[in-house]
Short mmCIF file of C-alpha atoms in Angstrom, two decimals:
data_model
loop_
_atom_site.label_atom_id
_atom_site.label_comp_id
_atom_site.label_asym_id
_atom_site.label_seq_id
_atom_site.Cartn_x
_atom_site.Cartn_y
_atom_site.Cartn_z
CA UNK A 68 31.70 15.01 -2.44
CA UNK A 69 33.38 11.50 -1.42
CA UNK A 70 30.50 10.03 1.10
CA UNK A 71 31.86 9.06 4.62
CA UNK A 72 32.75 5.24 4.54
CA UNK A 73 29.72 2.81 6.30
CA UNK A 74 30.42 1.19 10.06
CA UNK A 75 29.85 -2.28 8.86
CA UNK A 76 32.88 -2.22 6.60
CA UNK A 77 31.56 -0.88 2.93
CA UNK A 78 33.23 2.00 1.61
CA UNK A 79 31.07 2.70 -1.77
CA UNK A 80 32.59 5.30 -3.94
CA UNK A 81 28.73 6.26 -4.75
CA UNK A 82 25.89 6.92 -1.93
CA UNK A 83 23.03 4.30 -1.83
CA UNK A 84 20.96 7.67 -2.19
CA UNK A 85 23.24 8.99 -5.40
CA UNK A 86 22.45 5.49 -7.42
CA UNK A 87 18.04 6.05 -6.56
CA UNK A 88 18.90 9.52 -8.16
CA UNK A 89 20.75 8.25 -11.25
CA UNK A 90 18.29 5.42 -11.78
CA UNK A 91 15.40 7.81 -11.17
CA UNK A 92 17.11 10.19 -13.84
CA UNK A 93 16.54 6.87 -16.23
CA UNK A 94 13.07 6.35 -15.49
CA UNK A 95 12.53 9.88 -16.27
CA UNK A 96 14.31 9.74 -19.21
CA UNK A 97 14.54 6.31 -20.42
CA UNK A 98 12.15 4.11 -22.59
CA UNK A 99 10.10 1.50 -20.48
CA UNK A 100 7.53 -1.10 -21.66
CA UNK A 101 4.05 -1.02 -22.77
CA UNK A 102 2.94 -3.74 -20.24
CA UNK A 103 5.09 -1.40 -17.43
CA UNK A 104 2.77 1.66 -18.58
CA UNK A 105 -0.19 -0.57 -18.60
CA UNK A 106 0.29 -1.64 -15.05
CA UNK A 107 0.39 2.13 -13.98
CA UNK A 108 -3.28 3.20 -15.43
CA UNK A 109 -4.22 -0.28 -13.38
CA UNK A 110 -2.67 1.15 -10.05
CA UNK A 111 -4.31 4.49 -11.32
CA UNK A 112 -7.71 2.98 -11.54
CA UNK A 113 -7.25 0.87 -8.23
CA UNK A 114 -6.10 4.38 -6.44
CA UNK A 115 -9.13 6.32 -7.30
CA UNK A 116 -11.66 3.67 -6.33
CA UNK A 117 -9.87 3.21 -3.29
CA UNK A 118 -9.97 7.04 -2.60
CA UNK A 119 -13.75 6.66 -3.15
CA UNK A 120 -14.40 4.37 -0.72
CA UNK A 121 -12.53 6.03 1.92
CA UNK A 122 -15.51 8.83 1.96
CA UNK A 123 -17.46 6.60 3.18
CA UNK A 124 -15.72 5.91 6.27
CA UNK A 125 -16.65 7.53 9.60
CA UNK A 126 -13.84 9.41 10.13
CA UNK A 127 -13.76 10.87 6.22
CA UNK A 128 -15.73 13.96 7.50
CA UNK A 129 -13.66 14.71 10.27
CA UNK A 130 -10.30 14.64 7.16
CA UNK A 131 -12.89 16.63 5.34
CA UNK A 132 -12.22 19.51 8.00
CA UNK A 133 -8.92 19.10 8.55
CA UNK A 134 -8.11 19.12 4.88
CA UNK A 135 -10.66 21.92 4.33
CA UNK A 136 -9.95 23.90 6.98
CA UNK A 137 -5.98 25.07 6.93
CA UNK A 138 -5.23 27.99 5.27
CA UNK A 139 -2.57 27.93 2.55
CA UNK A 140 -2.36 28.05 -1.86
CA UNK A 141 -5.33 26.37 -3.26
CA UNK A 142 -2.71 24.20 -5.61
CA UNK A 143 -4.41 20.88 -5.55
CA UNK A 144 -7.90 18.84 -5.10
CA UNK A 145 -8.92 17.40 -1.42
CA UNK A 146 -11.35 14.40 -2.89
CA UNK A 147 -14.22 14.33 -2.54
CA UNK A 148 -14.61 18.15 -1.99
CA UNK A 149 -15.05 21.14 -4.24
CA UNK A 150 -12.23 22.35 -2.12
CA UNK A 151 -8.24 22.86 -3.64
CA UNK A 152 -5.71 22.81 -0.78
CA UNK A 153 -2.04 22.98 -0.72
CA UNK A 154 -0.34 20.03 -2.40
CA UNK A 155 1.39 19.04 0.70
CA UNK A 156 -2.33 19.10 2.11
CA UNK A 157 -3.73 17.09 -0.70
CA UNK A 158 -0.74 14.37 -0.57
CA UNK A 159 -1.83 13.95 2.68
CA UNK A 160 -5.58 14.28 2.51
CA UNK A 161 -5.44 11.72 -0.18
CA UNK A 162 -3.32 9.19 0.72
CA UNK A 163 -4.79 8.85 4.00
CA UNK A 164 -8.57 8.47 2.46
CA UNK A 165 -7.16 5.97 -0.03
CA UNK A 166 -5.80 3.22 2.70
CA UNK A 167 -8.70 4.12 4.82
CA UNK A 168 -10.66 1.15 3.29
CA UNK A 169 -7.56 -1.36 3.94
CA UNK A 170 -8.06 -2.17 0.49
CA UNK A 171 -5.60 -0.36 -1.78
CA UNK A 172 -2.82 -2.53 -3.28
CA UNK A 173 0.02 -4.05 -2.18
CA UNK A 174 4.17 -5.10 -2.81
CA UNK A 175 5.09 -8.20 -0.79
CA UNK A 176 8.27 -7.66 -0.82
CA UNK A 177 8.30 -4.59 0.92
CA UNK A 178 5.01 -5.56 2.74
CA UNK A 179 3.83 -2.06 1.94
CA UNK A 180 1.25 -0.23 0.00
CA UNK A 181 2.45 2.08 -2.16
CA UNK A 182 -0.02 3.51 -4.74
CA UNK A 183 -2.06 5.79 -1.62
CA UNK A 184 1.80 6.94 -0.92
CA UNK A 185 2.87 7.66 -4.00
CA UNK A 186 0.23 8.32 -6.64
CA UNK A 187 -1.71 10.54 -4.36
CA UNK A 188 2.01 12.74 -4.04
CA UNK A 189 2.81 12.49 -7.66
CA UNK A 190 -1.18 13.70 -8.49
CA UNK A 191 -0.95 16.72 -5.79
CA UNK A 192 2.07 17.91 -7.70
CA UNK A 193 0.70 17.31 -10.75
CA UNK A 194 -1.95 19.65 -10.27
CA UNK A 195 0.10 22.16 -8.67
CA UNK A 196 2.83 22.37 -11.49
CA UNK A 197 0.59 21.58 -14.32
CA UNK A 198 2.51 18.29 -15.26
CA UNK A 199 1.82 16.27 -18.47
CA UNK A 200 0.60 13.02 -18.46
CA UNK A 201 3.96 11.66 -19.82
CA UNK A 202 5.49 13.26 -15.81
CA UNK A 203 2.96 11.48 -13.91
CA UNK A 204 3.26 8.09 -15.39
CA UNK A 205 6.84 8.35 -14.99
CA UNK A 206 6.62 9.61 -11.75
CA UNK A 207 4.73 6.75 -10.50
CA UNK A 208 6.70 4.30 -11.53
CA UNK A 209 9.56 5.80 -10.06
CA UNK A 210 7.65 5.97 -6.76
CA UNK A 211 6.75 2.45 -6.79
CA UNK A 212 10.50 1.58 -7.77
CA UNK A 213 12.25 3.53 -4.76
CA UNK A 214 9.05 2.47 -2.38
CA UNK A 215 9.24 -1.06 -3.28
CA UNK A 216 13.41 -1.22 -3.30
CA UNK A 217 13.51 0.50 -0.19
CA UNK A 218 11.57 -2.28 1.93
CA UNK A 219 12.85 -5.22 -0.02
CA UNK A 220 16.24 -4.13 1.50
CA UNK A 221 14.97 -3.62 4.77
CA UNK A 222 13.11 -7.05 4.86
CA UNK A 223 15.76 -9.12 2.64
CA UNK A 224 17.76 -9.85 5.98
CA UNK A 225 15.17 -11.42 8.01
CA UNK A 226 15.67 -9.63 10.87
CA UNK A 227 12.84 -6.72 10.21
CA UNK A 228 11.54 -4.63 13.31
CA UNK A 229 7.76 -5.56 13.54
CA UNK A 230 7.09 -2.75 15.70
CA UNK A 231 7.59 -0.27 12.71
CA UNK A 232 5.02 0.41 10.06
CA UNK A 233 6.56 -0.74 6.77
CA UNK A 234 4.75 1.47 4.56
CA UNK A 235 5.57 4.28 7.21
CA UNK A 236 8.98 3.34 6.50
CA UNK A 237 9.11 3.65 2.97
CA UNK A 238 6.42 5.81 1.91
CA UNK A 239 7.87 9.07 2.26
CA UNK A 240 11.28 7.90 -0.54
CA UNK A 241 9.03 6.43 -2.74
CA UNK A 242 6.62 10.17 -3.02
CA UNK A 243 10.08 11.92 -2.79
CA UNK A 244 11.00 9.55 -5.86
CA UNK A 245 7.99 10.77 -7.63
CA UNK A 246 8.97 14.25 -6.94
CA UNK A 247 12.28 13.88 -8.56
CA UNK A 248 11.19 11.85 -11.41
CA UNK A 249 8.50 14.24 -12.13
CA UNK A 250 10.09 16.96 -12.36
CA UNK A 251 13.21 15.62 -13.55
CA UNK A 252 15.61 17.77 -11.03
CA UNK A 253 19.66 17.64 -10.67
CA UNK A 254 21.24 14.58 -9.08
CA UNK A 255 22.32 16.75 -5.97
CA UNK A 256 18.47 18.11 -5.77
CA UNK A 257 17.47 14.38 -5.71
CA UNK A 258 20.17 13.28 -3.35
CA UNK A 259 19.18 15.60 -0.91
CA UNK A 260 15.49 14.84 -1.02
CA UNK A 261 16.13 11.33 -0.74
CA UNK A 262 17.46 11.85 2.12
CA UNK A 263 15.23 14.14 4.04
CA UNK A 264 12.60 11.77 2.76
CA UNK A 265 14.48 8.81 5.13
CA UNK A 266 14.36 11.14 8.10
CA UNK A 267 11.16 11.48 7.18
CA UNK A 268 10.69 7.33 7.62
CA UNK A 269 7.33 7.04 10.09
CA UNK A 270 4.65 4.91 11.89
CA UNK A 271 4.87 2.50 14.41
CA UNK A 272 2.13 -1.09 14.59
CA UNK A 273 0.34 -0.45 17.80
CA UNK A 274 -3.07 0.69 16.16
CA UNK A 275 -3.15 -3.11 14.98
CA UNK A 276 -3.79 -3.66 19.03
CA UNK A 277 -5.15 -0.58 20.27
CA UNK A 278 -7.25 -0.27 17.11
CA UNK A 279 -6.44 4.09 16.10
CA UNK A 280 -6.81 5.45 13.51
CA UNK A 281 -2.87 6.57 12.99
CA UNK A 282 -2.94 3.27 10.11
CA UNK A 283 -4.48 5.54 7.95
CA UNK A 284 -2.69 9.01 9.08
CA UNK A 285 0.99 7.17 8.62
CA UNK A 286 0.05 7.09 4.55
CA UNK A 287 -0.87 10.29 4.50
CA UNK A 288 2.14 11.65 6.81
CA UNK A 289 4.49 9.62 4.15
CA UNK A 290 3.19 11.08 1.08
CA UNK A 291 2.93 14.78 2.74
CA UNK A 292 6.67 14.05 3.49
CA UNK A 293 7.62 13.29 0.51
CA UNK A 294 6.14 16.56 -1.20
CA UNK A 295 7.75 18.21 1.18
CA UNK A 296 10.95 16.81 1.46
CA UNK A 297 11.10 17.33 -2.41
CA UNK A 298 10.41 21.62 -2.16
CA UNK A 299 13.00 21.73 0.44
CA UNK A 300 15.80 20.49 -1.54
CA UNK A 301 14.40 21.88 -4.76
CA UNK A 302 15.16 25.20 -2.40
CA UNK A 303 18.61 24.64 -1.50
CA UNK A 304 18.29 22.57 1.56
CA UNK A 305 21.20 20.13 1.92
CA UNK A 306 20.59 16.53 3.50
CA UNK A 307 23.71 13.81 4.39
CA UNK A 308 24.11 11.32 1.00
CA UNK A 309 24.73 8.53 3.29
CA UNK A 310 21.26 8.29 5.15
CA UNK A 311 21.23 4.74 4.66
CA UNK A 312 24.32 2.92 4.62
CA UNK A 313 25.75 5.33 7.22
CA UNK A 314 27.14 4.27 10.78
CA UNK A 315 24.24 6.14 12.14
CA UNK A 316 21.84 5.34 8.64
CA UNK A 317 18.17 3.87 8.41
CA UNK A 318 19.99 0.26 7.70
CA UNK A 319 22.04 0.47 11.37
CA UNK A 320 19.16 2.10 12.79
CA UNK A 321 16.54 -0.75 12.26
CA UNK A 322 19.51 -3.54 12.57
CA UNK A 323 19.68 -4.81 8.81
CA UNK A 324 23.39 -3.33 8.22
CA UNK A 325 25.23 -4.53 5.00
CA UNK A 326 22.35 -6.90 4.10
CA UNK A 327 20.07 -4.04 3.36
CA UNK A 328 23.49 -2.17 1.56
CA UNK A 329 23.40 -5.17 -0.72
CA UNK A 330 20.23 -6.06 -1.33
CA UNK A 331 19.88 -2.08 -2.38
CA UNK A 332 23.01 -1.91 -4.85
CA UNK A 333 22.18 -5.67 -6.60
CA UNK A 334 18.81 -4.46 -7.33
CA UNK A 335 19.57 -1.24 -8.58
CA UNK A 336 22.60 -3.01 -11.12
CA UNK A 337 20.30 -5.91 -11.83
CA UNK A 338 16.90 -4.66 -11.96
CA UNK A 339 14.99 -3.38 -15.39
CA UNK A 340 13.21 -0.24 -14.84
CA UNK A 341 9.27 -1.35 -13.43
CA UNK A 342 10.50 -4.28 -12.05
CA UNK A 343 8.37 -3.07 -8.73
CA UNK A 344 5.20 -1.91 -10.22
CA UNK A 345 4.84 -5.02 -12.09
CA UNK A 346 5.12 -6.92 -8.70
CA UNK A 347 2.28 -4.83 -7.32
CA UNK A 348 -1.06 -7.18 -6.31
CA UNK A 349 -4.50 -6.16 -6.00
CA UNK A 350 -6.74 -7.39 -2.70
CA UNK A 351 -9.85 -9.08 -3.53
CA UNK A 352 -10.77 -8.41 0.47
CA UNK A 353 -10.87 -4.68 2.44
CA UNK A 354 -8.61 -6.39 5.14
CA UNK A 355 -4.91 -6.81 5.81
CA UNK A 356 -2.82 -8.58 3.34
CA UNK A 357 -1.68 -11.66 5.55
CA UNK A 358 -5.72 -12.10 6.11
CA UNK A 359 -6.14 -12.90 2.65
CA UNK A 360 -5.72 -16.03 1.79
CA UNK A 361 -7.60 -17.54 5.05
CA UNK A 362 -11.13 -15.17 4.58
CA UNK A 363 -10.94 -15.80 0.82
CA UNK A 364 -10.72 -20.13 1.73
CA UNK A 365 -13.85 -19.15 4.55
CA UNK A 366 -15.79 -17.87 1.82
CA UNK A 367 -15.57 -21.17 -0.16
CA UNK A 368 -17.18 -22.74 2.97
CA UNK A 369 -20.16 -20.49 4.09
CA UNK A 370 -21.79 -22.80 6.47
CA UNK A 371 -25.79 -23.37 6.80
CA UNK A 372 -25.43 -23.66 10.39
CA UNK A 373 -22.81 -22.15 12.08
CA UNK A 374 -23.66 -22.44 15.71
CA UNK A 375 -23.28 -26.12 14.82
CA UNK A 376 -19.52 -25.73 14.29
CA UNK A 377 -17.57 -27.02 17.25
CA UNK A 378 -14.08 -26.35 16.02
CA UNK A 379 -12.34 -23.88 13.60
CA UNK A 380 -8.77 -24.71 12.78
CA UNK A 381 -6.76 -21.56 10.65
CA UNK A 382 -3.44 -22.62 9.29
CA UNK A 383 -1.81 -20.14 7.67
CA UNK A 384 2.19 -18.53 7.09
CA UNK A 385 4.71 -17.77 10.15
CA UNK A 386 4.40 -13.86 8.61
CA UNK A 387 1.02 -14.29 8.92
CA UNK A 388 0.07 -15.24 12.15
CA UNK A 389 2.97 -13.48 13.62
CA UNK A 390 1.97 -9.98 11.88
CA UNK A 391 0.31 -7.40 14.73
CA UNK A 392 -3.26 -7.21 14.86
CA UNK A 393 -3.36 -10.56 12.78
CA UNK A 394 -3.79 -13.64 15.51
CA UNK A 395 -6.14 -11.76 17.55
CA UNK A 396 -9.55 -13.59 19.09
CA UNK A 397 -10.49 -10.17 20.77
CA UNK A 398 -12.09 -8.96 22.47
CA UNK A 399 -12.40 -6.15 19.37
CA UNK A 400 -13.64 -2.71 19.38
CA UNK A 401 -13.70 -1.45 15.95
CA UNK A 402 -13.63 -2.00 12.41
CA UNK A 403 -9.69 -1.19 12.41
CA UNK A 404 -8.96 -4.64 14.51
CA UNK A 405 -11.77 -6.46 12.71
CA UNK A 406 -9.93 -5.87 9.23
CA UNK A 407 -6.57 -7.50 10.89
CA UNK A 408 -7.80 -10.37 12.94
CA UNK A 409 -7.78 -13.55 10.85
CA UNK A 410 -10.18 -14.95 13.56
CA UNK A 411 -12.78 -12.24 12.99
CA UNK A 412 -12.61 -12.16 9.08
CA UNK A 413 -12.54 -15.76 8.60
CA UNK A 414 -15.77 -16.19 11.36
CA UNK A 415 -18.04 -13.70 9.34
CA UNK A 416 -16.87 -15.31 6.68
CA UNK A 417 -18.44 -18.58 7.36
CA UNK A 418 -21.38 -17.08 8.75
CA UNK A 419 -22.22 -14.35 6.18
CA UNK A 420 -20.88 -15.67 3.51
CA UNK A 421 -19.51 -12.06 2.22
CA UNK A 422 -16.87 -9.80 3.65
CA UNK A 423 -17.94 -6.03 3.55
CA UNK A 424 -17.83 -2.60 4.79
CA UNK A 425 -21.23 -3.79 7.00
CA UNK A 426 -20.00 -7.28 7.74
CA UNK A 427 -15.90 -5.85 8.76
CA UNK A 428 -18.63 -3.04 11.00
CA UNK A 429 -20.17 -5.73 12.81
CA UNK A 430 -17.75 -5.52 15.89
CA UNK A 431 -19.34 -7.38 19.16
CA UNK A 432 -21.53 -9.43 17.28
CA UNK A 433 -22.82 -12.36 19.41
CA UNK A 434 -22.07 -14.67 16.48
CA UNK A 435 -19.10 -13.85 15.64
CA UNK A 436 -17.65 -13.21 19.22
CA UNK A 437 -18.66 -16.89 19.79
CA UNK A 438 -17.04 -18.75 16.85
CA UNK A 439 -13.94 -16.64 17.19
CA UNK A 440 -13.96 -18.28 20.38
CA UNK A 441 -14.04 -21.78 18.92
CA UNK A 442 -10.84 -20.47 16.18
CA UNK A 443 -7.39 -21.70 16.40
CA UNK A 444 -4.73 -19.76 14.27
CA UNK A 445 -1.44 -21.94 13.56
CA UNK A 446 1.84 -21.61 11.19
CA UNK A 447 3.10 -24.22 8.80
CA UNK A 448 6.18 -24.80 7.80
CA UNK A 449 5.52 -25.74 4.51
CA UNK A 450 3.60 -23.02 4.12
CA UNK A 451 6.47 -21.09 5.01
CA UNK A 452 8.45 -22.16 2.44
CA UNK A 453 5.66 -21.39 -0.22
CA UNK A 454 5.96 -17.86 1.18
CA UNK A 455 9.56 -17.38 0.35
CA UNK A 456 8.59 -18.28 -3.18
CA UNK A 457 5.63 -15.32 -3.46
CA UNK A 458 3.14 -17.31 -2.17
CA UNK A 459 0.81 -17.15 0.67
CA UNK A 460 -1.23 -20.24 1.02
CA UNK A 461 -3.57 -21.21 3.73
CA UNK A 462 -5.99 -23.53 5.17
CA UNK A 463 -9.31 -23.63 6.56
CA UNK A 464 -10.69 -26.41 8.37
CA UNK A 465 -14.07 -26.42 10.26
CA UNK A 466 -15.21 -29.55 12.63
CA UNK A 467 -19.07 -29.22 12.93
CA UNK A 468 -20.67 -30.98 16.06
CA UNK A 469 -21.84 -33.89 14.43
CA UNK A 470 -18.43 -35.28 13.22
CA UNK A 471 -18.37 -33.88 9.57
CA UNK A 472 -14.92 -32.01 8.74
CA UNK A 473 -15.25 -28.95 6.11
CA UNK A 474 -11.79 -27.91 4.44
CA UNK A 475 -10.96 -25.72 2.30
CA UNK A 476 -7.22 -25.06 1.21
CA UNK A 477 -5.78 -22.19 -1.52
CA UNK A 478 -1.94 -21.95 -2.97
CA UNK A 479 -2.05 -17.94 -2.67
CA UNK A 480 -4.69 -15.10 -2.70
CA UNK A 481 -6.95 -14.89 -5.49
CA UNK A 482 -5.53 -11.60 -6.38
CA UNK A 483 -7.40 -9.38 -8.50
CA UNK A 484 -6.81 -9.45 -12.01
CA UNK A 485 -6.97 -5.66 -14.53
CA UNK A 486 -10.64 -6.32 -15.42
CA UNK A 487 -11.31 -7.28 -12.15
CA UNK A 488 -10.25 -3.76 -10.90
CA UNK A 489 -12.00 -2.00 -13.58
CA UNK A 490 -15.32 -3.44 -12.02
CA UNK A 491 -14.58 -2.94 -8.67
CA UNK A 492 -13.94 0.96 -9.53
CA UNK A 493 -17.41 1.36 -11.42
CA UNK A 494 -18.85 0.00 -7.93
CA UNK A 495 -16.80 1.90 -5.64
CA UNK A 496 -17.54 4.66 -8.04
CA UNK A 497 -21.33 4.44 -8.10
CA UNK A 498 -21.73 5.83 -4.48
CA UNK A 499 -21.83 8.93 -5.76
CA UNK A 500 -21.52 9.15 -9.56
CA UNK A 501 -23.85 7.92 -12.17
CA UNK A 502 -22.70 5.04 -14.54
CA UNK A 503 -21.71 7.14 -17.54
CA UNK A 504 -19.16 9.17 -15.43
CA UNK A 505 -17.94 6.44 -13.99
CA UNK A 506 -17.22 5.41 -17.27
CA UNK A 507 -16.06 8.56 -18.79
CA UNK A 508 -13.40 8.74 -15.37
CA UNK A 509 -12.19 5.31 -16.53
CA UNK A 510 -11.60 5.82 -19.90
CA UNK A 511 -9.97 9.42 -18.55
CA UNK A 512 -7.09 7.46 -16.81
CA UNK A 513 -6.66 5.05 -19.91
CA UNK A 514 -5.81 7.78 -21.75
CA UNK A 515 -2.28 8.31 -19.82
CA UNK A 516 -1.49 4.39 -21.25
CA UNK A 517 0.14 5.91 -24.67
CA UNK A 518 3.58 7.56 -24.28
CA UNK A 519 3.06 11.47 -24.21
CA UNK A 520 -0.47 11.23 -25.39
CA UNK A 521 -1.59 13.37 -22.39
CA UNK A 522 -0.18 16.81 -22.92
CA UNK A 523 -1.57 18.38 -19.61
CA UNK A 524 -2.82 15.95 -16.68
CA UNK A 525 -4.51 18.59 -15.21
CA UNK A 526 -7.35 18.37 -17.66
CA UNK A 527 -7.69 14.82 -16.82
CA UNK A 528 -8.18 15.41 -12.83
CA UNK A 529 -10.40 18.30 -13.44
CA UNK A 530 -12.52 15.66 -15.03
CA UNK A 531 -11.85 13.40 -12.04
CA UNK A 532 -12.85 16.13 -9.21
CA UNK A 533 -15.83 17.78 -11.53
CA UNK A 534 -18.42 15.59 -9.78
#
């Protein structure tokens, strides 16, 4: 079927939605580098630590009975429990533990974690179908890919809605994506689940402020979409090819119109396949991205006395500042807030010297409260410019009461490198396993590097939720 021509002027002979489903076709197909496949056991590895840590989270028991609690097939693990749930449960019981640290990994572009989205999607319908490892890997990158794609047009323009929740946004296409990779499914299958996967677009920033916990829900109502806007086109449901270059499409709807159009069809002609999962980054702090660069410069400057300081100067990036929950002095009320505000994070930097779970929990400390009072956040305009180039630099600058002036300046975020996030897992790991399983869980996921080594992924999360 000939799509309806677009309001702004482009008539496309083929859907924005059509070209995802022929380039997902390739990734499911198609040969695709060993650094490409390397990158996905790394986003593996960073996934399952992250899902860790989100047990230990206050509100992890109450997912625990939701999760645990509604009746339907027993087709997939809930982490963490000795439980199996219905995939579309487990997408969403997953993916909503795994951002629940802030911590799991990140595409500037799209300004949007993925792997919670995607991988915990692609894993719940791995274990329901019985995929081989050869599916998942390939599914994940094709998650990433339409995730990752997806915002980049969105954002390319300039003119991005900072009320919405970018992940919320694209999270759902990029686990439909998986879905269709995975299992390899017709074009018109994949068209149509595309496209119930953009009505399925979700999440708005007002938790940044208000400080709820719907940050973490929105990944898990994304990658629950996704499942299930997959099933209902794999059943016959139809959905309108033109859901994003339409006169009434996502692109109108959030005001980015035939810059997002072209942004979406250059990529897709220009792009080699894991293009998106390569740009994937890895947070060396449980916080927001934009906080990064600022706590990790604090941390270089741990001061011996820090009621002495007088003044606290923060200059960072225009996206930074200006991102919600970001330039916020408080008053805070929870740990939600305290992982956005570049005033709390770099404060407790400088006066703990570390930034963890405990120090992120410390919410109405007198200490802190009173140095955030003493904190100036600012933009740069040079800085700016280093942003449109990948980077995100920032500055720290402390003026202590006796005249002396601490600074401390970095070019990005010390990202974390593969080795790094193989340590961090055997940590996050060790709350509740013993070192050897850690290890044997590692080497597990390492196994999916070789193409079509892994006949039957199952095995391999079996060993994963045997704990």
């Amino acid at each position: 079927m000939t799509p309806p021509h677009a309001s702004d002027g482009i008539s496309p002979e083929v859907s924005l939605t059509r070209l995802a489903a022929r380039r997902l076709r390739s990734i499911a197909s198609g040969q695709f580098s060993p650094e490409v496949r390397e990158k996905v056991v790394v986003c593996l590895v960073d996934y399952h630590g992250a899902v860790q840590t989100g047990l230990s989270t206050p509100w992890s028991a109450t997912l625990i009975k939701y999760a645990t609690t509604r009746p339907g097939p027993a087709e997939a693990h809930a982490w963490g429990t000795k439980s199996k749930v219905s995939a579309e449960i487990a997408a969403f019981f997953n993916a909503t533990l795994a951002h629940s640290a802030i911590r799991d990994d990140m595409h500037l572009e799209s300004c949007s974690h993925i792997g919670s989205i995607v991988i915990s999607a692609a894993i719940a319908l791995a274990q329901r179908d019985h995929w081989s490892g050869e599916q998942l890997v390939r599914s994940v990158v094709a998650g990433y890919e339409m995730a990752a794609l997806l915002g980049t047009a969105i954002r390319a323009s300039g003119n991005f809605n900072p009320h919405f929740r970018p992940s919320g946004l694209v999270g759902a296409f990029g686990a439909a994506s998986a879905a269709v990779a995975g299992y390899g499914c017709s074009e018109d299958v994949a068209v149509s689940a595309l496209g119930f996967a953009m009505n399925a677009a979700c999440g708005l920033n007002e938790w940044a402020w208000a400080g709820g916990l719907e940050i973490f829900a929105e990944m898990g109502t994304a990658s629950r979409s996704g499942v299930q806007s997959y099933d209902l086109a794999d059943a016959g449901f139809h959905c309108s090819d033109t859901v994003l270059e339409g006169r009434d499409g996502m692109f109108q709807a959030l005001g980015v119109g035939s810059s997002g159009v072209e942004t979406f069809r250059d990529w897709i002609a220009r792009s080699d396949i894991g293009k998106c999962i390569m740009d994937v980054r890895f947070k060396p702090v449980a916080g927001c991205n934009f906080a990064q660069t600022p706590l990790a410069a604090a941390l270089k400057l741990r001061l011996d006395r820090p009621l002495d300081t007088r003044k606290i100067i923060v200059t960072a990036t225009s996206q930074a500042v200006k991102y919600p929950g970001c330039d916020n002095s408080g008053p805070l009320e929870n740990i939600q807030q305290s992982k956005m505000s570049i005033q709390y994070g770099v404060c407790a930097a400088l006066i703990f010297g570390r930034l963890d779970e405990e120090v992120f929990s410390k919410v109405g400390n007198h200490q802190i409260t009173e140095m955030m009072g003493k904190c100036e956040v600012k933009a740069d305009s040079q800085f700016d410019r280093e942003f449109q180039k990948g980077l995100q630099p920032a500055q720290v600058e402390v003026l202590l009461s006796d005249g002396t002036r601490l600074c401390q300046k970095l070019d990005d975020v010390p990202w974390l490198t593969p080795d790094d996030v193989n340590s961090r897992f055997r940590v996050e790991m060790a709350q509740s396993l013993p070192d050897d399983k850690a290890a044997s869980l590692l080497t597990a996921l390492h196994q999916l590097k070789p193409p079509g080594q892994v006949q039957d992924v199952s095995k391999i999360i079996a060993e994963i939720d045997a704990r």
